[in-house]
Amino acid sequence: MPKLLNKRSKSVSVSVEGKTLSLSNLDKVYFPEPEITKGELIHYYMETAPLIYLI
């Protein structure tokens, strides 16, 4: 599992299972109410992924 993203970054490259992913526009708002950005959503998925894999 890659390191958690810095939620203030505008873009970042991460390595997942030997593959490099380029993540950009992390400050883009995906959900206006409450304001949730792409970076925050990715951060949430990265934190919850280990729990999801258990199911």
Short mmCIF file of the N, C-alpha and C atoms (twelve columns), coordinates in Angstrom:
data_MODEL
# 
_entry.id   MODEL 
# 
loop_
_atom_site.group_PDB 
_atom_site.id 
_atom_site.type_symbol 
_atom_site.label_atom_id 
_atom_site.label_alt_id 
_atom_site.label_comp_id 
_atom_site.label_asym_id 
_atom_site.label_seq_id 
_atom_site.Cartn_x 
_atom_site.Cartn_y 
_atom_site.Cartn_z 
_atom_site.pdbx_PDB_model_num 
ATOM 1   N N  . MET A 1  0.853   -1.185 0.000   1 
ATOM 2   C CA . MET A 1  0.000   0.000  0.000   1 
ATOM 3   C C  . MET A 1  0.892   1.240  0.000   1 
ATOM 4   N N  . PRO A 2  0.625   2.224  -0.884  1 
ATOM 5   C CA . PRO A 2  1.452   3.427  -0.942  1 
ATOM 6   C C  . PRO A 2  1.256   4.308  0.282   1 
ATOM 7   N N  . LYS A 3  2.219   5.193  0.495   1 
ATOM 8   C CA . LYS A 3  2.083   6.160  1.580   1 
ATOM 9   C C  . LYS A 3  0.851   7.017  1.342   1 
ATOM 10  N N  . LEU A 4  0.285   7.510  2.424   1 
ATOM 11  C CA . LEU A 4  -0.882  8.380  2.305   1 
ATOM 12  C C  . LEU A 4  -0.489  9.689  1.640   1 
ATOM 13  N N  . LEU A 5  -1.396  10.218 0.874   1 
ATOM 14  C CA . LEU A 5  -1.150  11.463 0.153   1 
ATOM 15  C C  . LEU A 5  -1.142  12.650 1.094   1 
ATOM 16  N N  . ASN A 6  -0.331  13.622 0.778   1 
ATOM 17  C CA . ASN A 6  -0.421  14.914 1.422   1 
ATOM 18  C C  . ASN A 6  -1.617  15.601 0.779   1 
ATOM 19  N N  . LYS A 7  -2.645  15.856 1.542   1 
ATOM 20  C CA . LYS A 7  -3.887  16.387 0.982   1 
ATOM 21  C C  . LYS A 7  -3.710  17.764 0.348   1 
ATOM 22  N N  . ARG A 8  -2.587  18.436 0.605   1 
ATOM 23  C CA . ARG A 8  -2.374  19.761 0.028   1 
ATOM 24  C C  . ARG A 8  -1.597  19.713 -1.281  1 
ATOM 25  N N  . SER A 9  -1.133  18.550 -1.679  1 
ATOM 26  C CA . SER A 9  -0.382  18.418 -2.933  1 
ATOM 27  C C  . SER A 9  -1.306  18.628 -4.124  1 
ATOM 28  N N  . LYS A 10 -0.763  19.210 -5.207  1 
ATOM 29  C CA . LYS A 10 -1.553  19.367 -6.437  1 
ATOM 30  C C  . LYS A 10 -1.427  18.148 -7.321  1 
ATOM 31  N N  . SER A 11 -0.284  17.452 -7.242  1 
ATOM 32  C CA . SER A 11 -0.099  16.216 -7.996  1 
ATOM 33  C C  . SER A 11 0.965   15.380 -7.299  1 
ATOM 34  N N  . VAL A 12 0.922   14.084 -7.579  1 
ATOM 35  C CA . VAL A 12 1.863   13.168 -6.948  1 
ATOM 36  C C  . VAL A 12 1.913   11.885 -7.765  1 
ATOM 37  N N  . SER A 13 3.041   11.199 -7.724  1 
ATOM 38  C CA . SER A 13 3.162   9.873  -8.327  1 
ATOM 39  C C  . SER A 13 3.325   8.876  -7.194  1 
ATOM 40  N N  . VAL A 14 2.601   7.783  -7.261  1 
ATOM 41  C CA . VAL A 14 2.691   6.744  -6.239  1 
ATOM 42  C C  . VAL A 14 2.909   5.403  -6.920  1 
ATOM 43  N N  . SER A 15 3.534   4.493  -6.197  1 
ATOM 44  C CA . SER A 15 3.758   3.148  -6.709  1 
ATOM 45  C C  . SER A 15 2.807   2.200  -5.991  1 
ATOM 46  N N  . VAL A 16 2.022   1.465  -6.772  1 
ATOM 47  C CA . VAL A 16 1.069   0.504  -6.230  1 
ATOM 48  C C  . VAL A 16 1.323   -0.830 -6.920  1 
ATOM 49  N N  . GLU A 17 1.717   -1.812 -6.136  1 
ATOM 50  C CA . GLU A 17 1.985   -3.151 -6.661  1 
ATOM 51  C C  . GLU A 17 2.904   -3.118 -7.882  1 
ATOM 52  N N  . GLY A 18 3.966   -2.304 -7.794  1 
ATOM 53  C CA . GLY A 18 4.957   -2.238 -8.858  1 
ATOM 54  C C  . GLY A 18 4.597   -1.355 -10.035 1 
ATOM 55  N N  . LYS A 19 3.456   -0.711 -10.000 1 
ATOM 56  C CA . LYS A 19 3.045   0.186  -11.088 1 
ATOM 57  C C  . LYS A 19 2.989   1.614  -10.559 1 
ATOM 58  N N  . THR A 20 3.429   2.555  -11.395 1 
ATOM 59  C CA . THR A 20 3.421   3.959  -11.004 1 
ATOM 60  C C  . THR A 20 2.142   4.622  -11.487 1 
ATOM 61  N N  . LEU A 21 1.467   5.273  -10.560 1 
ATOM 62  C CA . LEU A 21 0.248   6.020  -10.883 1 
ATOM 63  C C  . LEU A 21 0.537   7.501  -10.714 1 
ATOM 64  N N  . SER A 22 0.179   8.302  -11.706 1 
ATOM 65  C CA . SER A 22 0.291   9.750  -11.610 1 
ATOM 66  C C  . SER A 22 -1.080  10.298 -11.253 1 
ATOM 67  N N  . LEU A 23 -1.152  10.927 -10.109 1 
ATOM 68  C CA . LEU A 23 -2.409  11.497 -9.631  1 
ATOM 69  C C  . LEU A 23 -2.294  13.011 -9.683  1 
ATOM 70  N N  . SER A 24 -3.231  13.661 -10.363 1 
ATOM 71  C CA . SER A 24 -3.173  15.111 -10.509 1 
ATOM 72  C C  . SER A 24 -4.518  15.727 -10.147 1 
ATOM 73  N N  . ASN A 25 -4.533  17.046 -10.119 1 
ATOM 74  C CA . ASN A 25 -5.742  17.813 -9.792  1 
ATOM 75  C C  . ASN A 25 -6.337  17.370 -8.461  1 
ATOM 76  N N  . LEU A 26 -5.471  17.148 -7.475  1 
ATOM 77  C CA . LEU A 26 -5.932  16.657 -6.180  1 
ATOM 78  C C  . LEU A 26 -6.785  17.671 -5.430  1 
ATOM 79  N N  . ASP A 27 -6.716  18.936 -5.846  1 
ATOM 80  C CA . ASP A 27 -7.523  19.957 -5.186  1 
ATOM 81  C C  . ASP A 27 -8.883  20.160 -5.857  1 
ATOM 82  N N  . LYS A 28 -9.180  19.366 -6.892  1 
ATOM 83  C CA . LYS A 28 -10.468 19.463 -7.583  1 
ATOM 84  C C  . LYS A 28 -11.585 19.011 -6.642  1 
ATOM 85  N N  . VAL A 29 -12.642 19.818 -6.555  1 
ATOM 86  C CA . VAL A 29 -13.772 19.495 -5.683  1 
ATOM 87  C C  . VAL A 29 -14.669 18.477 -6.378  1 
ATOM 88  N N  . TYR A 30 -14.863 17.316 -5.736  1 
ATOM 89  C CA . TYR A 30 -15.732 16.266 -6.269  1 
ATOM 90  C C  . TYR A 30 -17.139 16.361 -5.696  1 
ATOM 91  N N  . PHE A 31 -17.234 16.731 -4.435  1 
ATOM 92  C CA . PHE A 31 -18.537 16.849 -3.777  1 
ATOM 93  C C  . PHE A 31 -18.606 18.219 -3.114  1 
ATOM 94  N N  . PRO A 32 -19.528 19.096 -3.578  1 
ATOM 95  C CA . PRO A 32 -19.568 20.462 -3.064  1 
ATOM 96  C C  . PRO A 32 -20.078 20.593 -1.627  1 
ATOM 97  N N  . GLU A 33 -20.948 19.735 -1.185  1 
ATOM 98  C CA . GLU A 33 -21.506 19.827 0.177   1 
ATOM 99  C C  . GLU A 33 -21.420 18.494 0.871   1 
ATOM 100 N N  . PRO A 34 -20.585 18.270 1.838   1 
ATOM 101 C CA . PRO A 34 -19.484 19.154 2.237   1 
ATOM 102 C C  . PRO A 34 -18.390 19.119 1.180   1 
ATOM 103 N N  . GLU A 35 -17.564 20.131 1.148   1 
ATOM 104 C CA . GLU A 35 -16.535 20.218 0.111   1 
ATOM 105 C C  . GLU A 35 -15.498 19.109 0.303   1 
ATOM 106 N N  . ILE A 36 -15.508 18.138 -0.610  1 
ATOM 107 C CA . ILE A 36 -14.562 17.019 -0.576  1 
ATOM 108 C C  . ILE A 36 -13.791 17.027 -1.889  1 
ATOM 109 N N  . THR A 37 -12.475 17.052 -1.771  1 
ATOM 110 C CA . THR A 37 -11.632 17.106 -2.964  1 
ATOM 111 C C  . THR A 37 -11.221 15.704 -3.420  1 
ATOM 112 N N  . LYS A 38 -10.707 15.656 -4.628  1 
ATOM 113 C CA . LYS A 38 -10.202 14.401 -5.188  1 
ATOM 114 C C  . LYS A 38 -9.107  13.823 -4.283  1 
ATOM 115 N N  . GLY A 39 -8.215  14.661 -3.800  1 
ATOM 116 C CA . GLY A 39 -7.142  14.207 -2.914  1 
ATOM 117 C C  . GLY A 39 -7.678  13.621 -1.622  1 
ATOM 118 N N  . GLU A 40 -8.690  14.252 -1.041  1 
ATOM 119 C CA . GLU A 40 -9.291  13.736 0.190   1 
ATOM 120 C C  . GLU A 40 -9.980  12.401 -0.053  1 
ATOM 121 N N  . LEU A 41 -10.627 12.262 -1.210  1 
ATOM 122 C CA . LEU A 41 -11.307 11.013 -1.546  1 
ATOM 123 C C  . LEU A 41 -10.291 9.879  -1.730  1 
ATOM 124 N N  . ILE A 42 -9.200  10.155 -2.434  1 
ATOM 125 C CA . ILE A 42 -8.152  9.151  -2.607  1 
ATOM 126 C C  . ILE A 42 -7.557  8.780  -1.249  1 
ATOM 127 N N  . HIS A 43 -7.317  9.761  -0.413  1 
ATOM 128 C CA . HIS A 43 -6.780  9.524  0.932   1 
ATOM 129 C C  . HIS A 43 -7.713  8.598  1.715   1 
ATOM 130 N N  . TYR A 44 -8.996  8.839  1.638   1 
ATOM 131 C CA . TYR A 44 -9.987  7.996  2.320   1 
ATOM 132 C C  . TYR A 44 -9.916  6.555  1.813   1 
ATOM 133 N N  . TYR A 45 -9.878  6.385  0.490   1 
ATOM 134 C CA . TYR A 45 -9.805  5.034  -0.082  1 
ATOM 135 C C  . TYR A 45 -8.522  4.322  0.340   1 
ATOM 136 N N  . MET A 46 -7.413  5.050  0.392   1 
ATOM 137 C CA . MET A 46 -6.155  4.432  0.793   1 
ATOM 138 C C  . MET A 46 -6.191  3.983  2.253   1 
ATOM 139 N N  . GLU A 47 -6.876  4.735  3.090   1 
ATOM 140 C CA . GLU A 47 -6.978  4.355  4.502   1 
ATOM 141 C C  . GLU A 47 -7.938  3.193  4.712   1 
ATOM 142 N N  . THR A 48 -8.996  3.120  3.932   1 
ATOM 143 C CA . THR A 48 -10.004 2.078  4.142   1 
ATOM 144 C C  . THR A 48 -9.759  0.816  3.323   1 
ATOM 145 N N  . ALA A 49 -8.864  0.864  2.339   1 
ATOM 146 C CA . ALA A 49 -8.613  -0.299 1.475   1 
ATOM 147 C C  . ALA A 49 -8.267  -1.565 2.252   1 
ATOM 148 N N  . PRO A 50 -7.400  -1.500 3.265   1 
ATOM 149 C CA . PRO A 50 -7.097  -2.735 3.998   1 
ATOM 150 C C  . PRO A 50 -8.338  -3.363 4.641   1 
ATOM 151 N N  . LEU A 51 -9.262  -2.551 5.073   1 
ATOM 152 C CA . LEU A 51 -10.495 -3.071 5.671   1 
ATOM 153 C C  . LEU A 51 -11.410 -3.667 4.613   1 
ATOM 154 N N  . ILE A 52 -11.452 -3.045 3.447   1 
ATOM 155 C CA . ILE A 52 -12.298 -3.537 2.356   1 
ATOM 156 C C  . ILE A 52 -11.789 -4.888 1.866   1 
ATOM 157 N N  . TYR A 53 -10.466 -5.059 1.812   1 
ATOM 158 C CA . TYR A 53 -9.888  -6.331 1.357   1 
ATOM 159 C C  . TYR A 53 -10.250 -7.486 2.282   1 
ATOM 160 N N  . LEU A 54 -10.570 -7.200 3.531   1 
ATOM 161 C CA . LEU A 54 -10.929 -8.251 4.486   1 
ATOM 162 C C  . LEU A 54 -12.295 -8.854 4.204   1 
ATOM 163 N N  . ILE A 55 -13.132 -8.111 3.497   1 
ATOM 164 C CA . ILE A 55 -14.508 -8.572 3.245   1 
ATOM 165 C C  . ILE A 55 -14.531 -9.625 2.172   1 
# 
